[in-house]
């Protein structure tokens, strides 16, 4: 995806890197993330701004897990318009809550690379270990059931309104993401990206 679209900016990954590097921003974000709450908008915009300035992101970017509030969506428009850029497409991955809980609670991560697996739907070759390095996989604290439920509540309250924000723009693409990964990917590649 990076080859075609510039850089992949996942705000969750950026935050986890700040936490790992023990930066001030990471420290401020930790409790929000562990509870499954959204990190305040000003911290997210700060981290995003830093990433957008990097050379790899000059061609364009895919934002993943961002914007998660209407305020972030507005700030993103401001930031892009200052660079003479606009949003080409917004992809909404539609999955009902029950399936989402099952997917997130079964997710396992290889911490240093970010490679992600699912215990049933995308299992590693050897249960509990990364395919490439053979290192152990972990479950993120915020992927545990209670935290996932809080994250979903926050999604309905704070993130869903972002869809209305983009609805009128004509570039919102609603994608049925309840299908197997390869079908979803084909849909993205054929109908959305190219
Ligand atoms: P993710 O890896 O996308 O599931 O994000 C993990 C956690 O990071 C979320 O539950 C939030 O606490 C925080 N986070 C990630 N992206 C954002 C964002 N755009 N706005 C606010 N909080 C975020």
Tab-separated table of N, CA and C in Angstrom, residues 23-141:
chain	number	residue	atom	x	y	z
A	23	UNK	N	8.460	9.045	25.702
A	23	UNK	CA	8.422	10.494	25.490
A	23	UNK	C	7.323	11.096	26.371
A	24	UNK	N	7.342	12.426	26.494
A	24	UNK	CA	6.330	13.121	27.297
A	24	UNK	C	4.931	12.851	26.727
A	25	UNK	N	4.857	12.920	25.385
A	25	UNK	CA	3.573	12.677	24.731
A	25	UNK	C	3.072	11.255	25.012
A	26	UNK	N	4.011	10.305	24.963
A	26	UNK	CA	3.653	8.914	25.234
A	26	UNK	C	3.128	8.756	26.655
A	27	UNK	N	3.793	9.420	27.592
A	27	UNK	CA	3.357	9.342	28.997
A	27	UNK	C	1.944	9.878	29.159
A	28	UNK	N	1.675	11.005	28.470
A	28	UNK	CA	0.339	11.619	28.578
A	28	UNK	C	-0.729	10.705	27.982
A	29	UNK	N	-0.349	9.930	26.960
A	29	UNK	CA	-1.354	9.128	26.234
A	29	UNK	C	-1.654	7.789	26.923
A	30	UNK	N	-0.697	7.299	27.723
A	30	UNK	CA	-0.783	5.918	28.231
A	30	UNK	C	-2.096	5.586	28.931
A	31	UNK	N	-2.506	6.399	29.903
A	31	UNK	CA	-3.699	6.050	30.681
A	31	UNK	C	-4.952	6.029	29.815
A	32	UNK	N	-5.055	7.000	28.898
A	32	UNK	CA	-6.223	7.026	28.008
A	32	UNK	C	-6.291	5.716	27.225
A	33	UNK	N	-5.140	5.305	26.678
A	33	UNK	CA	-5.121	4.109	25.835
A	33	UNK	C	-5.435	2.857	26.643
A	34	UNK	N	-4.845	2.754	27.827
A	34	UNK	CA	-5.089	1.551	28.637
A	34	UNK	C	-6.550	1.424	29.041
A	35	UNK	N	-7.227	2.558	29.209
A	35	UNK	CA	-8.658	2.513	29.565
A	35	UNK	C	-9.551	2.273	28.350
A	36	UNK	N	-8.976	2.444	27.148
A	36	UNK	CA	-9.802	2.330	25.938
A	36	UNK	C	-10.500	3.638	25.619
A	37	UNK	N	-9.995	4.742	26.183
A	37	UNK	CA	-10.542	6.069	25.852
A	37	UNK	C	-9.739	6.684	24.717
A	38	UNK	N	-10.347	7.653	24.043
A	38	UNK	CA	-9.600	8.345	22.997
A	38	UNK	C	-8.583	9.283	23.640
A	39	UNK	N	-7.431	9.378	22.999
A	39	UNK	CA	-6.399	10.323	23.426
A	39	UNK	C	-6.861	11.716	22.989
A	40	UNK	N	-6.654	12.753	23.836
A	40	UNK	CA	-7.168	14.084	23.477
A	40	UNK	C	-6.701	14.561	22.094
A	41	UNK	N	-7.597	15.293	21.440
A	41	UNK	CA	-7.345	15.730	20.061
A	41	UNK	C	-6.026	16.484	19.894
A	42	UNK	N	-5.690	17.370	20.866
A	42	UNK	CA	-4.477	18.179	20.663
A	42	UNK	C	-3.218	17.303	20.615
A	43	UNK	N	-3.194	16.214	21.399
A	43	UNK	CA	-2.024	15.317	21.359
A	43	UNK	C	-1.959	14.573	20.028
A	44	UNK	N	-3.125	14.172	19.541
A	44	UNK	CA	-3.169	13.439	18.262
A	44	UNK	C	-2.708	14.344	17.119
A	45	UNK	N	-3.166	15.574	17.142
A	45	UNK	CA	-2.783	16.495	16.059
A	45	UNK	C	-1.276	16.779	16.119
A	46	UNK	N	-0.754	16.887	17.330
A	46	UNK	CA	0.689	17.130	17.486
A	46	UNK	C	1.501	15.981	16.870
A	47	UNK	N	1.099	14.776	17.178
A	47	UNK	CA	1.833	13.599	16.700
A	47	UNK	C	1.683	13.450	15.180
A	48	UNK	N	0.505	13.796	14.681
A	48	UNK	CA	0.237	13.678	13.255
A	48	UNK	C	1.051	14.705	12.463
A	49	UNK	N	1.065	15.904	12.983
A	49	UNK	CA	1.808	16.986	12.351
A	49	UNK	C	3.273	16.617	12.174
A	50	UNK	N	3.830	16.040	13.234
A	50	UNK	CA	5.237	15.628	13.220
A	50	UNK	C	5.468	14.620	12.098
A	51	UNK	N	4.559	13.666	11.972
A	51	UNK	CA	4.715	12.613	10.964
A	51	UNK	C	4.534	13.185	9.550
A	52	UNK	N	3.563	14.093	9.389
A	52	UNK	CA	3.304	14.659	8.053
A	52	UNK	C	4.494	15.459	7.530
A	53	UNK	N	5.294	15.977	8.455
A	53	UNK	CA	6.465	16.756	8.046
A	53	UNK	C	7.582	15.868	7.500
A	54	UNK	N	7.525	14.562	7.769
A	54	UNK	CA	8.640	13.691	7.376
A	54	UNK	C	8.633	13.501	5.853
A	55	UNK	N	9.824	13.226	5.308
A	55	UNK	CA	9.989	13.110	3.862
A	55	UNK	C	9.121	12.043	3.231
A	56	UNK	N	9.008	10.897	3.922
A	56	UNK	CA	8.256	9.767	3.349
A	56	UNK	C	6.788	10.120	3.111
A	57	UNK	N	6.286	11.168	3.784
A	57	UNK	CA	4.859	11.493	3.666
A	57	UNK	C	4.577	12.636	2.698
A	58	UNK	N	5.589	13.059	1.940
A	58	UNK	CA	5.393	14.200	1.041
A	58	UNK	C	4.463	13.854	-0.126
A	59	UNK	N	4.522	12.562	-0.604
A	59	UNK	CA	3.726	12.147	-1.778
A	59	UNK	C	2.239	12.038	-1.487
A	60	UNK	N	1.920	11.804	-0.227
A	60	UNK	CA	0.530	11.530	0.137
A	60	UNK	C	0.521	10.475	1.227
A	61	UNK	N	-0.630	10.275	1.849
A	61	UNK	CA	-0.675	9.376	3.002
A	61	UNK	C	-1.985	8.622	3.063
A	62	UNK	N	-1.909	7.464	3.713
A	62	UNK	CA	-3.134	6.760	4.110
A	62	UNK	C	-3.232	6.905	5.621
A	63	UNK	N	-4.350	7.443	6.084
A	63	UNK	CA	-4.557	7.595	7.530
A	63	UNK	C	-5.353	6.393	8.012
A	64	UNK	N	-4.870	5.785	9.072
A	64	UNK	CA	-5.485	4.548	9.569
A	64	UNK	C	-5.862	4.780	11.034
A	65	UNK	N	-7.167	4.699	11.321
A	65	UNK	CA	-7.601	4.969	12.699
A	65	UNK	C	-7.603	6.452	13.006
A	66	UNK	N	-7.691	7.244	11.986
A	66	UNK	CA	-7.699	8.700	12.121
A	66	UNK	C	-8.449	9.282	10.923
A	67	UNK	N	-9.283	10.286	11.070
A	67	UNK	CA	-9.683	10.974	12.301
A	67	UNK	C	-10.734	10.178	13.084
A	68	UNK	N	-10.675	10.295	14.388
A	68	UNK	CA	-11.621	9.570	15.235
A	68	UNK	C	-12.598	10.507	15.936
A	69	UNK	N	-12.499	11.791	15.701
A	69	UNK	CA	-13.503	12.746	16.188
A	69	UNK	C	-13.732	13.775	15.078
A	70	UNK	N	-14.876	14.470	15.159
A	70	UNK	CA	-15.164	15.499	14.148
A	70	UNK	C	-14.111	16.605	14.237
A	71	UNK	N	-13.688	16.909	15.457
A	71	UNK	CA	-12.657	17.928	15.653
A	71	UNK	C	-11.369	17.543	14.902
A	72	UNK	N	-10.979	16.275	14.999
A	72	UNK	CA	-9.777	15.819	14.272
A	72	UNK	C	-9.973	15.937	12.762
A	73	UNK	N	-11.181	15.620	12.286
A	73	UNK	CA	-11.461	15.701	10.842
A	73	UNK	C	-11.313	17.149	10.361
A	74	UNK	N	-11.807	18.083	11.181
A	74	UNK	CA	-11.708	19.505	10.800
A	74	UNK	C	-10.251	19.954	10.795
A	75	UNK	N	-9.515	19.530	11.831
A	75	UNK	CA	-8.092	19.901	11.919
A	75	UNK	C	-7.313	19.321	10.738
A	76	UNK	N	-7.666	18.104	10.342
A	76	UNK	CA	-6.977	17.475	9.208
A	76	UNK	C	-7.218	18.292	7.938
A	77	UNK	N	-8.456	18.715	7.727
A	77	UNK	CA	-8.750	19.557	6.556
A	77	UNK	C	-7.888	20.815	6.562
A	78	UNK	N	-7.765	21.430	7.739
A	78	UNK	CA	-6.946	22.654	7.846
A	78	UNK	C	-5.488	22.365	7.490
A	79	UNK	N	-4.972	21.277	8.091
A	79	UNK	CA	-3.559	20.929	7.868
A	79	UNK	C	-3.294	20.657	6.393
A	80	UNK	N	-4.194	19.900	5.758
A	80	UNK	CA	-3.984	19.544	4.354
A	80	UNK	C	-4.122	20.757	3.452
A	81	UNK	N	-5.091	21.610	3.767
A	81	UNK	CA	-5.285	22.755	2.865
A	81	UNK	C	-4.073	23.693	2.916
A	82	UNK	N	-3.399	23.758	4.058
A	82	UNK	CA	-2.168	24.567	4.131
A	82	UNK	C	-1.079	23.993	3.226
A	83	UNK	N	-1.153	22.682	2.957
A	83	UNK	CA	-0.150	22.040	2.098
A	83	UNK	C	-0.647	21.941	0.655
A	84	UNK	N	-1.832	22.495	0.381
A	84	UNK	CA	-2.407	22.406	-0.963
A	84	UNK	C	-2.878	20.995	-1.283
A	85	UNK	N	-3.195	20.204	-0.255
A	85	UNK	CA	-3.653	18.830	-0.482
A	85	UNK	C	-5.107	18.674	-0.035
A	86	UNK	N	-5.767	17.619	-0.533
A	86	UNK	CA	-7.138	17.338	-0.070
A	86	UNK	C	-7.282	15.835	0.172
A	87	UNK	N	-8.426	15.481	0.745
A	87	UNK	CA	-8.688	14.060	0.970
A	87	UNK	C	-9.319	13.487	-0.285
A	88	UNK	N	-8.720	12.398	-0.810
A	88	UNK	CA	-9.281	11.796	-2.023
A	88	UNK	C	-10.401	10.833	-1.699
A	89	UNK	N	-10.169	9.960	-0.735
A	89	UNK	CA	-11.183	8.947	-0.405
A	89	UNK	C	-11.210	8.674	1.083
A	90	UNK	N	-12.415	8.393	1.554
A	90	UNK	CA	-12.581	7.991	2.947
A	90	UNK	C	-13.200	6.600	2.932
A	91	UNK	N	-12.536	5.644	3.559
A	91	UNK	CA	-13.058	4.272	3.562
A	91	UNK	C	-13.592	3.939	4.947
A	92	UNK	N	-14.870	3.568	4.983
A	92	UNK	CA	-15.498	3.163	6.239
A	92	UNK	C	-15.647	1.641	6.232
A	93	UNK	N	-14.858	0.978	7.086
A	93	UNK	CA	-14.924	-0.482	7.180
A	93	UNK	C	-16.091	-0.839	8.100
A	94	UNK	N	-17.167	-1.374	7.515
A	94	UNK	CA	-18.370	-1.664	8.316
A	94	UNK	C	-18.337	-3.086	8.876
A	95	UNK	N	-18.366	-3.162	10.208
A	95	UNK	CA	-18.377	-4.460	10.898
A	95	UNK	C	-19.277	-4.303	12.116
A	96	UNK	N	-20.196	-5.273	12.348
A	96	UNK	CA	-21.052	-5.072	13.524
A	96	UNK	C	-20.286	-5.337	14.825
A	97	UNK	N	-20.843	-4.824	15.931
A	97	UNK	CA	-20.097	-4.819	17.197
A	97	UNK	C	-19.679	-6.212	17.655
A	98	UNK	N	-20.599	-7.176	17.477
A	98	UNK	CA	-20.310	-8.532	17.964
A	98	UNK	C	-19.084	-9.121	17.260
A	99	UNK	N	-19.059	-8.956	15.946
A	99	UNK	CA	-17.935	-9.492	15.161
A	99	UNK	C	-16.654	-8.746	15.516
A	100	UNK	N	-16.793	-7.450	15.716
A	100	UNK	CA	-15.630	-6.629	16.046
A	100	UNK	C	-15.003	-7.074	17.374
A	101	UNK	N	-15.859	-7.337	18.353
A	101	UNK	CA	-15.354	-7.785	19.659
A	101	UNK	C	-14.593	-9.098	19.483
A	102	UNK	N	-15.160	-10.001	18.703
A	102	UNK	CA	-14.523	-11.290	18.453
A	102	UNK	C	-13.174	-11.094	17.753
A	103	UNK	N	-13.145	-10.183	16.791
A	103	UNK	CA	-11.899	-9.958	16.045
A	103	UNK	C	-10.821	-9.330	16.918
A	104	UNK	N	-11.231	-8.340	17.704
A	104	UNK	CA	-10.212	-7.618	18.484
A	104	UNK	C	-9.717	-8.469	19.649
A	105	UNK	N	-10.659	-9.166	20.315
A	105	UNK	CA	-10.243	-9.953	21.476
A	105	UNK	C	-9.360	-11.139	21.055
A	106	UNK	N	-9.471	-11.569	19.785
A	106	UNK	CA	-8.641	-12.682	19.318
A	106	UNK	C	-7.363	-12.221	18.627
A	107	UNK	N	-7.145	-10.917	18.625
A	107	UNK	CA	-5.965	-10.396	17.926
A	107	UNK	C	-4.693	-10.633	18.750
A	108	UNK	N	-3.625	-11.000	18.076
A	108	UNK	CA	-2.321	-11.141	18.724
A	108	UNK	C	-1.306	-10.372	17.885
A	109	UNK	N	-0.339	-9.761	18.584
A	109	UNK	CA	0.582	-8.836	17.915
A	109	UNK	C	2.033	-9.267	18.122
A	110	UNK	N	2.829	-9.094	17.058
A	110	UNK	CA	4.282	-9.187	17.248
A	110	UNK	C	4.736	-7.768	17.526
A	111	UNK	N	5.171	-7.551	18.778
A	111	UNK	CA	5.292	-6.181	19.278
A	111	UNK	C	6.272	-5.335	18.483
A	112	UNK	N	7.459	-5.870	18.159
A	112	UNK	CA	8.452	-4.975	17.567
A	112	UNK	C	8.132	-4.629	16.120
A	113	UNK	N	7.459	-5.520	15.371
A	113	UNK	CA	7.171	-5.190	13.962
A	113	UNK	C	5.752	-4.652	13.785
A	114	UNK	N	4.860	-4.956	14.734
A	114	UNK	CA	3.456	-4.565	14.577
A	114	UNK	C	2.651	-5.586	13.780
A	115	UNK	N	3.313	-6.686	13.312
A	115	UNK	CA	2.564	-7.713	12.569
A	115	UNK	C	1.421	-8.228	13.424
A	116	UNK	N	0.259	-8.397	12.756
A	116	UNK	CA	-0.875	-8.785	13.579
A	116	UNK	C	-1.513	-10.076	13.064
A	117	UNK	N	-2.016	-10.873	13.981
A	117	UNK	CA	-2.618	-12.170	13.678
A	117	UNK	C	-3.968	-12.245	14.386
A	118	UNK	N	-4.756	-13.263	14.037
A	118	UNK	CA	-5.957	-13.567	14.820
A	118	UNK	C	-5.924	-15.055	15.141
A	119	UNK	N	-6.261	-15.404	16.397
A	119	UNK	CA	-6.110	-16.811	16.803
A	119	UNK	C	-6.928	-17.769	15.930
A	120	UNK	N	-8.053	-17.303	15.350
A	120	UNK	CA	-8.841	-18.188	14.475
A	120	UNK	C	-8.754	-17.803	12.999
A	121	UNK	N	-8.863	-16.490	12.696
A	121	UNK	CA	-9.056	-16.084	11.289
A	121	UNK	C	-7.758	-15.837	10.528
A	122	UNK	N	-6.671	-15.616	11.252
A	122	UNK	CA	-5.391	-15.375	10.584
A	122	UNK	C	-4.281	-15.876	11.513
A	123	UNK	N	-4.312	-17.195	11.810
A	123	UNK	CA	-3.402	-17.695	12.847
A	123	UNK	C	-1.949	-17.757	12.359
A	124	UNK	N	-1.003	-17.607	13.272
A	124	UNK	CA	0.403	-17.805	12.897
A	124	UNK	C	0.633	-19.300	12.646
A	125	UNK	N	1.768	-19.604	11.983
A	125	UNK	CA	2.038	-21.025	11.673
A	125	UNK	C	2.147	-21.825	12.968
A	126	UNK	N	2.826	-21.218	13.972
A	126	UNK	CA	2.926	-21.898	15.269
A	126	UNK	C	2.201	-21.020	16.293
A	127	UNK	N	1.180	-21.580	16.961
A	127	UNK	CA	0.341	-20.776	17.856
A	127	UNK	C	1.176	-19.999	18.873
A	128	UNK	N	0.939	-18.679	18.923
A	128	UNK	CA	1.601	-17.850	19.929
A	128	UNK	C	2.928	-17.259	19.490
A	129	UNK	N	3.382	-17.588	18.242
A	129	UNK	CA	4.701	-17.101	17.814
A	129	UNK	C	4.647	-16.460	16.423
A	130	UNK	N	5.485	-15.433	16.245
A	130	UNK	CA	5.542	-14.709	14.978
A	130	UNK	C	6.122	-15.593	13.865
A	131	UNK	N	5.496	-15.541	12.660
A	131	UNK	CA	5.948	-16.376	11.533
A	131	UNK	C	7.366	-16.041	11.092
A	132	UNK	N	7.724	-14.770	11.128
A	132	UNK	CA	9.007	-14.352	10.547
A	132	UNK	C	10.159	-14.529	11.535
A	133	UNK	N	9.969	-14.029	12.759
A	133	UNK	CA	11.093	-14.031	13.711
A	133	UNK	C	11.024	-15.196	14.695
A	134	UNK	N	9.871	-15.827	14.830
A	134	UNK	CA	9.707	-16.892	15.820
A	134	UNK	C	9.554	-16.349	17.238
A	135	UNK	N	9.485	-15.021	17.378
A	135	UNK	CA	9.349	-14.428	18.724
A	135	UNK	C	7.910	-14.551	19.225
A	136	UNK	N	7.711	-14.498	20.564
A	136	UNK	CA	6.356	-14.658	21.089
A	136	UNK	C	5.435	-13.493	20.713
A	137	UNK	N	4.153	-13.801	20.545
A	137	UNK	CA	3.143	-12.772	20.259
A	137	UNK	C	2.542	-12.314	21.582
A	138	UNK	N	2.003	-11.098	21.589
A	138	UNK	CA	1.348	-10.602	22.800
A	138	UNK	C	-0.099	-10.197	22.483
A	139	UNK	N	-0.905	-10.056	23.556
A	139	UNK	CA	-2.217	-9.436	23.390
A	139	UNK	C	-2.109	-8.028	23.948
A	140	UNK	N	-2.497	-7.031	23.156
A	140	UNK	CA	-2.457	-5.649	23.662
A	140	UNK	C	-3.409	-5.510	24.839
A	141	UNK	N	-2.982	-4.704	25.836
A	141	UNK	CA	-3.839	-4.474	27.004
A	141	UNK	C	-5.214	-3.971	26.585
